[in-house]
Coordinates of C-alpha atoms in Angstrom, one line a residue:
X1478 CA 42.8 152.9 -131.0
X1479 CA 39.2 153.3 -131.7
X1480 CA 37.3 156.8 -131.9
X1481 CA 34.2 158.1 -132.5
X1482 CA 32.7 158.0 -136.0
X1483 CA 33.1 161.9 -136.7
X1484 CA 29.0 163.1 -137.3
X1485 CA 29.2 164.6 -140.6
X1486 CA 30.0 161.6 -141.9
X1487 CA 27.4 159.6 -140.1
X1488 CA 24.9 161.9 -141.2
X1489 CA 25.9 161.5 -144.8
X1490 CA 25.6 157.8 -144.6
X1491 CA 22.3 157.5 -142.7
X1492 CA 20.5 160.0 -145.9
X1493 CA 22.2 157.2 -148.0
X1494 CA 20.8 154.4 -146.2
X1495 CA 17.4 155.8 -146.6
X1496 CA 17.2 156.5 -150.0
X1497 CA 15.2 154.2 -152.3
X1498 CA 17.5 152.5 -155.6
X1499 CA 15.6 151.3 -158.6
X1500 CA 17.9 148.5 -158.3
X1501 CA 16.0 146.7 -161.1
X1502 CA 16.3 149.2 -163.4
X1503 CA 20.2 149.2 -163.2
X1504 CA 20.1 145.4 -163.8
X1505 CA 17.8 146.2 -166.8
X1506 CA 20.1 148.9 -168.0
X1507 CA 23.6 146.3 -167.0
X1508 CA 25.0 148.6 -164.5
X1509 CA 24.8 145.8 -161.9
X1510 CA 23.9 142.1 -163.0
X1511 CA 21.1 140.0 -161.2
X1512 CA 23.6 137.8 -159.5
X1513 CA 24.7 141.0 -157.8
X1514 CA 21.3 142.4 -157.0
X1515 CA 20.8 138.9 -155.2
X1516 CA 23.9 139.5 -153.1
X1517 CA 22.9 143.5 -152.5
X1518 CA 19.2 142.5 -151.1
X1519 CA 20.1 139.7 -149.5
X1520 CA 22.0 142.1 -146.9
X1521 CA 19.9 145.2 -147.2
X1522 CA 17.7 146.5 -144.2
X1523 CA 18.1 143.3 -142.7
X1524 CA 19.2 142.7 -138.5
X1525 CA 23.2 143.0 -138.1
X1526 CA 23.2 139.3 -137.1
X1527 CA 21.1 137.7 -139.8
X1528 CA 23.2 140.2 -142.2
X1529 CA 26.9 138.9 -140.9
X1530 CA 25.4 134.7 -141.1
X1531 CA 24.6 135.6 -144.6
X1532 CA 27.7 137.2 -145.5
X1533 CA 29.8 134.6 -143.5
X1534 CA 28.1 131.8 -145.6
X1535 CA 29.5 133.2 -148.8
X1536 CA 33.0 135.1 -148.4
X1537 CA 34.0 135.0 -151.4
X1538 CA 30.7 135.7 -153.7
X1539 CA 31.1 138.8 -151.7
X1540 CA 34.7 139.7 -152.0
X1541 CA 33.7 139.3 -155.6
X1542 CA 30.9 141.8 -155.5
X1543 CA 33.1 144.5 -153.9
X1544 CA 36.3 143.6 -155.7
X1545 CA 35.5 141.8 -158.7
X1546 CA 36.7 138.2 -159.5
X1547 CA 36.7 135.6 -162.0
X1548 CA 33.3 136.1 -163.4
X1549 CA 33.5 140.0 -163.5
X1550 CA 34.3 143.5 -162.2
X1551 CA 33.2 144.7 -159.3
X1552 CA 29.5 146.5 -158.4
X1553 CA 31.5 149.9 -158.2
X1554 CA 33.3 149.4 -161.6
X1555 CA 30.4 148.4 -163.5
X1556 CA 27.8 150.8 -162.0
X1557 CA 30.4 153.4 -162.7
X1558 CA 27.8 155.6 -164.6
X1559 CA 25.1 155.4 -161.2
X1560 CA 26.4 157.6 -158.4
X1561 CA 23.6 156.6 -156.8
X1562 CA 24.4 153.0 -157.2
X1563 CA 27.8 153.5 -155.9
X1564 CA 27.2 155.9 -152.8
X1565 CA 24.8 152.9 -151.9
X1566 CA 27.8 149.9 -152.0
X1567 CA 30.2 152.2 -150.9
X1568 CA 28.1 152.8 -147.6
X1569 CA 27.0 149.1 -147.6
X1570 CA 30.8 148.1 -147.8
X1571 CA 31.5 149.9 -144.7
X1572 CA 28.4 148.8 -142.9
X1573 CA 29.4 144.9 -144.0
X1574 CA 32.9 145.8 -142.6
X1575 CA 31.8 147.0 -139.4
X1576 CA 29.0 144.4 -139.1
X1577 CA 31.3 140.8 -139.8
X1578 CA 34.7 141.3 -138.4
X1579 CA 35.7 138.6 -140.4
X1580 CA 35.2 140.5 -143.9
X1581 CA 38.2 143.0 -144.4
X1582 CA 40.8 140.4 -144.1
X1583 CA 38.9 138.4 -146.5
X1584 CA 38.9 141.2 -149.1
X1585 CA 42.6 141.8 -147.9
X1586 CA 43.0 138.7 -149.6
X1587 CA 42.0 139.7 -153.2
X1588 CA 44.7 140.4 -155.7
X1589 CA 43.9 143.6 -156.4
X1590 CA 41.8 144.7 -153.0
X1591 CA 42.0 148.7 -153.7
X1592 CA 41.7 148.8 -157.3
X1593 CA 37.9 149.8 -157.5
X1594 CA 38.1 151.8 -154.7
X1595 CA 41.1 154.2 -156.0
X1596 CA 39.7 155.7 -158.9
X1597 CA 36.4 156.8 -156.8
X1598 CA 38.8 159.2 -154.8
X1599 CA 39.0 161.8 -157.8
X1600 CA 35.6 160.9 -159.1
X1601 CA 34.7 164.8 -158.7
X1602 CA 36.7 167.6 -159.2
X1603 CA 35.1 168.5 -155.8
X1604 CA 37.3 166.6 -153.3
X1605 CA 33.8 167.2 -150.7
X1606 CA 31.5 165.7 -152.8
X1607 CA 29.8 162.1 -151.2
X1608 CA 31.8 159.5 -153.7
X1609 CA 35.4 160.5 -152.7
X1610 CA 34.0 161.0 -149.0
X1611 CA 32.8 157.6 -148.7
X1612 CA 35.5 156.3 -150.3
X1613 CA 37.9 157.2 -148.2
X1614 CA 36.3 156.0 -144.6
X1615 CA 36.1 152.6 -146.7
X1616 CA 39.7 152.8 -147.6
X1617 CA 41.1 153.7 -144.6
X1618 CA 39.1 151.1 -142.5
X1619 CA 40.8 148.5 -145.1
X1620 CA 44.1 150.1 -144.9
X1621 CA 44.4 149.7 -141.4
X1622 CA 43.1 146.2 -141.0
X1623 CA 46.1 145.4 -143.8
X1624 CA 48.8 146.7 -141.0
X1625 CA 47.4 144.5 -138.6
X1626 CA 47.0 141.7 -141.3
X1627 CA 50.5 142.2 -142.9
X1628 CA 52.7 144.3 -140.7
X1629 CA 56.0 143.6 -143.1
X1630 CA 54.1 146.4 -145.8
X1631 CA 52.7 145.3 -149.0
X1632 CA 53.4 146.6 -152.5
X1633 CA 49.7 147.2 -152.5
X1634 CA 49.2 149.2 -149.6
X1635 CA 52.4 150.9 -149.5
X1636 CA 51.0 152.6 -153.7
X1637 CA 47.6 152.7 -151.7
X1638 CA 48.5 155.0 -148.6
X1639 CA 49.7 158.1 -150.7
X1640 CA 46.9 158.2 -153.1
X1641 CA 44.3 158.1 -149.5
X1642 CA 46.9 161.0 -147.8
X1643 CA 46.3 163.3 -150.8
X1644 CA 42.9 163.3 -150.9
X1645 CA 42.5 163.7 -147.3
X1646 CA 44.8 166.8 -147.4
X1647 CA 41.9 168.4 -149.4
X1648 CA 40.1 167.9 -146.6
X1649 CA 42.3 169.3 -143.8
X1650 CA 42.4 172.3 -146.0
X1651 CA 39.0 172.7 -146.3
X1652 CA 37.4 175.4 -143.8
X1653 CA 35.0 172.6 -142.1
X1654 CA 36.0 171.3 -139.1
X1655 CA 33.4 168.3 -139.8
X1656 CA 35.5 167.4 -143.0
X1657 CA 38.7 168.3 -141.3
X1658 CA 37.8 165.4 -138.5
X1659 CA 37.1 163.2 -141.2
X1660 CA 40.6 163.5 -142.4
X1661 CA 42.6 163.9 -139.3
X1662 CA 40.6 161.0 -137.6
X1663 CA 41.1 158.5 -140.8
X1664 CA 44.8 159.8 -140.9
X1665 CA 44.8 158.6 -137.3
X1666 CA 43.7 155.1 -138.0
X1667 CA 46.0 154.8 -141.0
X1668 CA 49.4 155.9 -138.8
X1669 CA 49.8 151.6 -137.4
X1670 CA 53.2 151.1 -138.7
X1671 CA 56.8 152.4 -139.2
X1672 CA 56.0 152.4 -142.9
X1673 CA 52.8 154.2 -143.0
X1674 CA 54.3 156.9 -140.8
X1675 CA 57.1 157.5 -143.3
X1676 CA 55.0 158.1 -146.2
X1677 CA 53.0 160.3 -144.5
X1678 CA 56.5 162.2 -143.5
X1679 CA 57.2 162.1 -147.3
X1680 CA 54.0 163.9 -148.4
X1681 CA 54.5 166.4 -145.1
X1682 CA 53.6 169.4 -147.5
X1683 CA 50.2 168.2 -147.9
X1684 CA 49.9 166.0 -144.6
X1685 CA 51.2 167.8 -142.3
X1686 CA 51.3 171.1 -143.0
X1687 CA 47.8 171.6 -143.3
X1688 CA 47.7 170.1 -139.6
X1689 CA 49.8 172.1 -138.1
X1690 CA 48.5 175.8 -139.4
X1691 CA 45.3 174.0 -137.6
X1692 CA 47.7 174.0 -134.0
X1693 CA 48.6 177.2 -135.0
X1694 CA 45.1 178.8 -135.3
X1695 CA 44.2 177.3 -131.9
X1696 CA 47.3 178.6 -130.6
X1697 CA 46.3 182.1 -131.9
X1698 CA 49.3 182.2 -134.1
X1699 CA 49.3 181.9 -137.7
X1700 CA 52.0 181.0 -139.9
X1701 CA 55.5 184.3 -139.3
X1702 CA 53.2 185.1 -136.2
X1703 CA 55.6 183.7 -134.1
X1704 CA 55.8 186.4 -131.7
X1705 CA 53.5 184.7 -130.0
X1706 CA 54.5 181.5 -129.7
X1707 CA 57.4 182.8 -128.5
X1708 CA 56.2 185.2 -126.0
X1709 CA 53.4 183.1 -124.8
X1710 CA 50.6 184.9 -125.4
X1711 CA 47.1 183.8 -125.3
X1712 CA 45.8 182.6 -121.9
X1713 CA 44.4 179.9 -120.6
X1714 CA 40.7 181.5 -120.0
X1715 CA 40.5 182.3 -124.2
X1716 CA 41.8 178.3 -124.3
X1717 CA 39.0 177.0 -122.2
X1718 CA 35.7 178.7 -124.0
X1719 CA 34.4 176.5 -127.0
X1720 CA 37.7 175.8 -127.8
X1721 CA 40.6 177.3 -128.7
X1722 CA 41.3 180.6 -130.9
X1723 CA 40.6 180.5 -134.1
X1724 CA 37.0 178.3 -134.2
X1725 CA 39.2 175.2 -133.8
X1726 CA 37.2 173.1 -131.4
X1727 CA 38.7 170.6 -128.8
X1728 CA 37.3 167.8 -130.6
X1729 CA 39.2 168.7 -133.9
X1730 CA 42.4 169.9 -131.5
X1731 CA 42.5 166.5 -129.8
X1732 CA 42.3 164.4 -132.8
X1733 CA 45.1 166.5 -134.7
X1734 CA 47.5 166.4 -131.8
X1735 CA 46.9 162.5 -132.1
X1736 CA 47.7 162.2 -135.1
X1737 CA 50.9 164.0 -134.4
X1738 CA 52.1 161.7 -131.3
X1739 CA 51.7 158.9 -133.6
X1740 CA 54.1 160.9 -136.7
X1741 CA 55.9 161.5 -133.4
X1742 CA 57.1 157.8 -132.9
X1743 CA 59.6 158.0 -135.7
X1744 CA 61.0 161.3 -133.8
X1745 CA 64.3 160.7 -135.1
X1746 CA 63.4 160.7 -138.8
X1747 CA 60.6 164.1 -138.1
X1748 CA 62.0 165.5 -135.3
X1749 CA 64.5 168.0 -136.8
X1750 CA 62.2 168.5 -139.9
X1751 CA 59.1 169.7 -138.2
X1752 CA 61.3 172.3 -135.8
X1753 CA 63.0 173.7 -139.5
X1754 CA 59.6 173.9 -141.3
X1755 CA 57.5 174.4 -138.2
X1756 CA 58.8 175.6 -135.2
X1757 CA 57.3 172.5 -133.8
X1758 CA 58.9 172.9 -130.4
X1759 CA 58.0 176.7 -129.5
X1760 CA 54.4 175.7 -130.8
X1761 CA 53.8 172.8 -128.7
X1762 CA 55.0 174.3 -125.7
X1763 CA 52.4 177.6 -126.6
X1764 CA 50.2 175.1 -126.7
X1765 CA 51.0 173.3 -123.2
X1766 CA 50.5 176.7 -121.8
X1767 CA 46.9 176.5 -123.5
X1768 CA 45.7 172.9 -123.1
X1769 CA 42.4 173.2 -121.0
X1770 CA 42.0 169.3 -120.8
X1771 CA 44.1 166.7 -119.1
X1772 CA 43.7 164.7 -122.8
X1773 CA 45.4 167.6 -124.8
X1774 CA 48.1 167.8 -122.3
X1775 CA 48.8 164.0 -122.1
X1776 CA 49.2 164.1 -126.1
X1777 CA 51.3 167.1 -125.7
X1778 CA 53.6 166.2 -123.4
X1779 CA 54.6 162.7 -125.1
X1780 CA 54.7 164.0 -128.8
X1781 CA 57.6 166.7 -127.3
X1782 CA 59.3 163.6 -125.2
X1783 CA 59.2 161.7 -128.2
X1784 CA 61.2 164.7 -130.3
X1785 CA 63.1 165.4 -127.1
X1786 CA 64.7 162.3 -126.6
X1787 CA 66.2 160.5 -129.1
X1788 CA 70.3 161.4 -128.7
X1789 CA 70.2 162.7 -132.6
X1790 CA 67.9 165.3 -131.8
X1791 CA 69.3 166.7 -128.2
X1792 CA 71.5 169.4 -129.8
X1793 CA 69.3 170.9 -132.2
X1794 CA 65.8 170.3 -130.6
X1795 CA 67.0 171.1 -126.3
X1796 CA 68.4 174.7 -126.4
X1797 CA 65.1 175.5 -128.8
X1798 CA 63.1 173.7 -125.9
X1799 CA 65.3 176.2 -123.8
X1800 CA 64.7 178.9 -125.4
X1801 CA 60.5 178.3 -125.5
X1802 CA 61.1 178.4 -122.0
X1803 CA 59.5 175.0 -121.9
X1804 CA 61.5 174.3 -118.5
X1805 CA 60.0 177.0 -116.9
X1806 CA 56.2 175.8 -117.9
X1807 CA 57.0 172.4 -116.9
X1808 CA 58.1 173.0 -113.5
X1809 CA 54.2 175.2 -113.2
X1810 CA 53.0 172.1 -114.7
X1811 CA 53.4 170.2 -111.7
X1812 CA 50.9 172.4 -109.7
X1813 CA 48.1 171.4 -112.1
X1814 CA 47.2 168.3 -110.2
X1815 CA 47.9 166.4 -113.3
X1816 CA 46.1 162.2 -112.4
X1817 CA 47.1 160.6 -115.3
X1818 CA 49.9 158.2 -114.6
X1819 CA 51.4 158.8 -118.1
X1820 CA 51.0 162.2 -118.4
X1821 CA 52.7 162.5 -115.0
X1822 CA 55.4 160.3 -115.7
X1823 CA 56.4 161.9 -119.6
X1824 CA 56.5 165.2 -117.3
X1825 CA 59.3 163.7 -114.7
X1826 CA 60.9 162.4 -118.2
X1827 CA 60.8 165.9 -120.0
X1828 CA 62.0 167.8 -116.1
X1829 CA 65.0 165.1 -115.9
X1830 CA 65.6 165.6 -119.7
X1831 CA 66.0 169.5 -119.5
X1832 CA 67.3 169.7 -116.1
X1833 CA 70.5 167.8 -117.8
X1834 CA 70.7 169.6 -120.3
X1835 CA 70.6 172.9 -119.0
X1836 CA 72.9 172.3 -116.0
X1837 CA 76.0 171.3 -118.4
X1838 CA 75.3 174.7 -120.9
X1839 CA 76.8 177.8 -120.9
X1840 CA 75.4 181.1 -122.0
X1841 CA 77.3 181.3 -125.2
X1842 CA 76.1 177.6 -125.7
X1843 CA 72.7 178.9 -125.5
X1844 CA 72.9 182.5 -127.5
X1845 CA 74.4 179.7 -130.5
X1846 CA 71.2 177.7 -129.9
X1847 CA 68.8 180.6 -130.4
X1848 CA 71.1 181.8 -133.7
X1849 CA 70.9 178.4 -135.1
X1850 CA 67.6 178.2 -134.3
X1851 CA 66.8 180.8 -136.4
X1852 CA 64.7 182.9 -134.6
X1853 CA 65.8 185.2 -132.2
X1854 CA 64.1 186.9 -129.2
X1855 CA 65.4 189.1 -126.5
X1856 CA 67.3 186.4 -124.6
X1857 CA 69.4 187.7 -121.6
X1858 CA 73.2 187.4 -123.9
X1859 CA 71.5 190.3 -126.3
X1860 CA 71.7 193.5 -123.8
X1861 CA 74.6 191.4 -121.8
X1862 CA 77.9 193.8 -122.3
X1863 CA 79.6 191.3 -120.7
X1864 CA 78.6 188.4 -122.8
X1865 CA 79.8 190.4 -125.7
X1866 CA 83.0 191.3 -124.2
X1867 CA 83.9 187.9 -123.6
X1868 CA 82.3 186.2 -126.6
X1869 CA 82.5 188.3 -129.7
X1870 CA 85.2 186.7 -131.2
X1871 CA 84.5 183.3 -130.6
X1872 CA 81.3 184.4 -132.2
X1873 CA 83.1 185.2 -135.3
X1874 CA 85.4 182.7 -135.4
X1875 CA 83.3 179.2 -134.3
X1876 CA 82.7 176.7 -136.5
X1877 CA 84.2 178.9 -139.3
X1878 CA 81.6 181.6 -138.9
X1879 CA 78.7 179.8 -138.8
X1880 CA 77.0 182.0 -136.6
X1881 CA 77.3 185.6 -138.2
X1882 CA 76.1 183.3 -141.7
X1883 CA 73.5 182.6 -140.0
X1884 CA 73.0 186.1 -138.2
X1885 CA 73.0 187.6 -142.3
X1886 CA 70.3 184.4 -143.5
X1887 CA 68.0 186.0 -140.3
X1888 CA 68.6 189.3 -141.5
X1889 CA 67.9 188.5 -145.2
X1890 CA 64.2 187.9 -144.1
X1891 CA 61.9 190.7 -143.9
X1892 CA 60.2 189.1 -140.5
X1893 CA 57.0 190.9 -141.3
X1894 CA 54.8 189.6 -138.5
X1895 CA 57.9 189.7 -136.2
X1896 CA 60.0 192.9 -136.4
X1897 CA 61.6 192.4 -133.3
X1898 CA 63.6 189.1 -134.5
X1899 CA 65.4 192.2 -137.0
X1900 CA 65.6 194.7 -134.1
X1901 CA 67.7 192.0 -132.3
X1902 CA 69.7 190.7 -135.3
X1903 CA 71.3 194.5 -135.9
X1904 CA 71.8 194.8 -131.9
X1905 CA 74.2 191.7 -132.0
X1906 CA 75.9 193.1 -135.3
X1907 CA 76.3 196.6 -133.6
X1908 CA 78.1 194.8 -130.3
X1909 CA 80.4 192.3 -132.9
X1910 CA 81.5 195.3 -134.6
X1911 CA 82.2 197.1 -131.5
X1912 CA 83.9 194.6 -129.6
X1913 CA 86.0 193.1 -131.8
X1914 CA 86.6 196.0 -134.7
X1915 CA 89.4 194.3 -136.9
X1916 CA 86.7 191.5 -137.7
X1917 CA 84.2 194.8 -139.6
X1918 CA 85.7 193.0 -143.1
X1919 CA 84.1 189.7 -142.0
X1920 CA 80.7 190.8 -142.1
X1921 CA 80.6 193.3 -144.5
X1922 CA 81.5 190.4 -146.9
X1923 CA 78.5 188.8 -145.8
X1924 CA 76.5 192.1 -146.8
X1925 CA 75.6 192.7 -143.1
X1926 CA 76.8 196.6 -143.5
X1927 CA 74.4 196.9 -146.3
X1928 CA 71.6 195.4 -144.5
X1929 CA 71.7 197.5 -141.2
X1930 CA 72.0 200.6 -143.5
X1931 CA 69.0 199.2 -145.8
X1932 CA 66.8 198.9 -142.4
X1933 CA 67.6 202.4 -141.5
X1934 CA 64.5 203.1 -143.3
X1935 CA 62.2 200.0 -142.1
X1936 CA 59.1 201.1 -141.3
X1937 CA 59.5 199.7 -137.7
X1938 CA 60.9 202.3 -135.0
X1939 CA 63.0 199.7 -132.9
X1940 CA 64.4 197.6 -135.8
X1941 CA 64.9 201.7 -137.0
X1942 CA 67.0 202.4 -133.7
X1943 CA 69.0 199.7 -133.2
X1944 CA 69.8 199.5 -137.1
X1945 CA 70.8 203.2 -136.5
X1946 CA 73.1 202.0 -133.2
X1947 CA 74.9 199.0 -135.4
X1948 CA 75.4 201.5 -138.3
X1949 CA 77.2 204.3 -135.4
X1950 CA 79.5 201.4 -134.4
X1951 CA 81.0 201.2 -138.1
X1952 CA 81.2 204.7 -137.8
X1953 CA 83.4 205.2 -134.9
X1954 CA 86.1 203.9 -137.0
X1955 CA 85.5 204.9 -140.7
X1956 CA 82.8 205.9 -143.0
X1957 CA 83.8 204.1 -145.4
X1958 CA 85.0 200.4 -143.5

């Protein structure tokens, strides 16, 4: 999968290119010894194919200028002192890389092939500065020509990847989207294998966390904003100038949604986990609604069928999916004139998918989901007297209470950005208490009396009134319980 070199870093190695290095004066000083000035000028501002015969004529002298050998360390270790020095071989590395195919599985076959690259990650305590950044596209262009080289993993590459996934989350984090593309495409060319895909999953707080508050800026929902996720918000118009909300340009958007549909391949292992932490599925549909380019929506499509699918995920992941009223946006979808043969054919997958699910569910089934979920919105059961009639107890009584335990976890959280998920949690208390009144013992022991009381003074007026409802239903039998 081959993208575009991202421009900020092209720039930064072009301005290296150009600048002059007293190379003699390092040998002079021993930063670099004449054996390796020989090597460094017999490649330097010469043509690509004069370059790669002179490199392919003597492998290993330089594997051994890169990565040490018998008869020394490595340019980068002993020039350690010369940032100058080192911006130079790090940007020569990659250029050699690029220039003789041939190269990277050659220094794949060192001992030791990251060792003098590693250290250069934290050389500043400014992850932005040139040695780190450098560093990394060299690193990653290695990294990934080892999964193709040894697709079984490596001791080496396996201690490798997590020390490249940190630094690169100090890039995701950083508030330029030219460093944030670095990352997010070098992330992408580092995601080849099973293995490299879980280690990324085990770092998540820094990898993909950072990545996803990006999906929700251009979704125009930060982090507890999820009101609009869940309400659909934005439009497609705001979605289609420069980008998306929050300054995240399609660019950026399209490589972080690829990283994510490669994560997505182990769906069972990050499937569940990004809907806890994330609200993955809510999110991605939001931004289905959004996706101003057939290339966004093929990526979105597949990353949700690959969370969708796999049997372990069905009954957590497709009454959330339900719930998003991803069904519903799917079925517009197909007016959209999609062309793409595999966009259109993960739609058919995703319509089959939730057509089968739906047709077998029932509404307690899906007023469960949305509990479970964790985050409730005003779903038809809620003002259904009906529902409650004929469901309260099984409510209170399924799966040994889970769902009122769940309905006091919800209402434990003070839902700052979303005051309506409380406003809905003391409505189902109020109908529980009122249809089934012998069970009031049950939830007060789960402090859900105290609560609706407490949020008889929220600041909110409908998470006021319908506290103020839940609280008149204990009271039609006793003020005291």
């Amino acid at each position: 999968m081959s993208l575009d070199p991202p421009t900020y870093l092209n720039s930064v190695q072009n301005n290296i290119r150009g600048r002059p290095i007293p190379w003699e004066g390092a040998v002079r000083t021993g930063y670099i010894t004449d054996n390796d000035l020989a090597k460094i000028k017999a490649v330097d501002k010469i043509r690509k194919e004069q370059r790669r015969q002179t490199v392919e004529n003597d492998m290993a002298g330089y594997q051994s200028l890169l990565l040490g050998g018998d008869n020394g360390k490595s340019v980068l270790e002993s020039a350690a002192k010369r940032a100058d020095v080192i911006q130079y071989i790090l940007v020569l590395a990659g250029d050699l890389m690029n220039d003789i195919p041939s190269l990277p599985s050659v220094l794949l076959d060192h001992p030791d092939p990251y060792k003098p690259f590693l250290p250069l990650l934290s050389y500043s305590s400014n992850p932005e500065d040139t040695i780190p950044l450098l560093t990394s596209s060299v690193l990653a262009s290695l990294l990934s020509t080892a999964q193709a080289k040894f697709p079984k993993s490596t001791s080496k590459t396996d201690e490798a990847l997590p020390k490249l996934y940190k630094y690169l989350s100090t890039l995701t984090k950083s508030q330029d989207n030219g460093l944030q593309d670095i990352a997010v495409q070098e992330y992408s060319a580092l995601l080849r294998t099973k293995k490299a895909r879980e280690l990324f999953w085990d770092q998540r707080q820094e990898t993909v966390n950072p990545l996803v508050e990006i999906l929700r800026a251009s979704a125009g929902a930060g982090k507890d904003t999820d009101s609009t996720l869940w309400s659909g918000g934005a439009s497609i118009k705001s979605a289609t100038e420069a980008g998306l909300s929050g300054g995240v340009g399609l660019q950026l958007l399209y490589h972080v949604l690829l990283t994510i549909w490669q994560l997505s391949f182990e769906g069972s292992l990050v499937g569940q986990g990004l809907e806890e932490e994330q609200e993955i599925i809510p999110l991605y549909t939001q931004l289905l609604r959004l996706s101003p380019k057939e290339k966004t929506t093929r990526l979105l499509l597949s990353t949700l069928l690959n969370l969708l699918s796999p049997p372990p995920n069905r009954p957590r992941l497709l009454p959330i999916a339900t719930t998003a009223r991803l069904p519903a946006l799917l079925s517009n979808l197909k007016s959209r004139h999609l062309t793409d043969p595999d966009a259109l054919e993960d739609l058919k997958s995703l319509i089959d998918l939730l057509d089968e699910y739906t047709s077998s569910q029932t509404t307690f089934d899906e007023y469960a989901a949305e509990v479970l979920n964790g985050h409730l919105r005003w779903s038809p059961p809620h003002r259904d007297a009906n529902f409650w009639r004929e469901n309260a107890r099984r409510i209170l009584d399924d799966s040994k209470g889970e769902l009122p335990r769940k309905l006091a976890t919800i209402m434990g959280k003070s839902w700052e950005s979303d005051k309506q998920v409380l406003a809905i949690a003391c409505n189902d208390v109020g109908c529980l208490v009122k249809e089934a009144p012998e069970k009031r013992g049950q939830l007060e022991k789960l402090g859900l009396k105290a609560r609706v009381m407490e949020l008889m003074a929220d600041g909110d007026e409908s998470v006021r009134w319908e506290s103020l409802r839940a609280v008149g239903e204990w009271l039609r039998y006793s003020f005291d319980g």
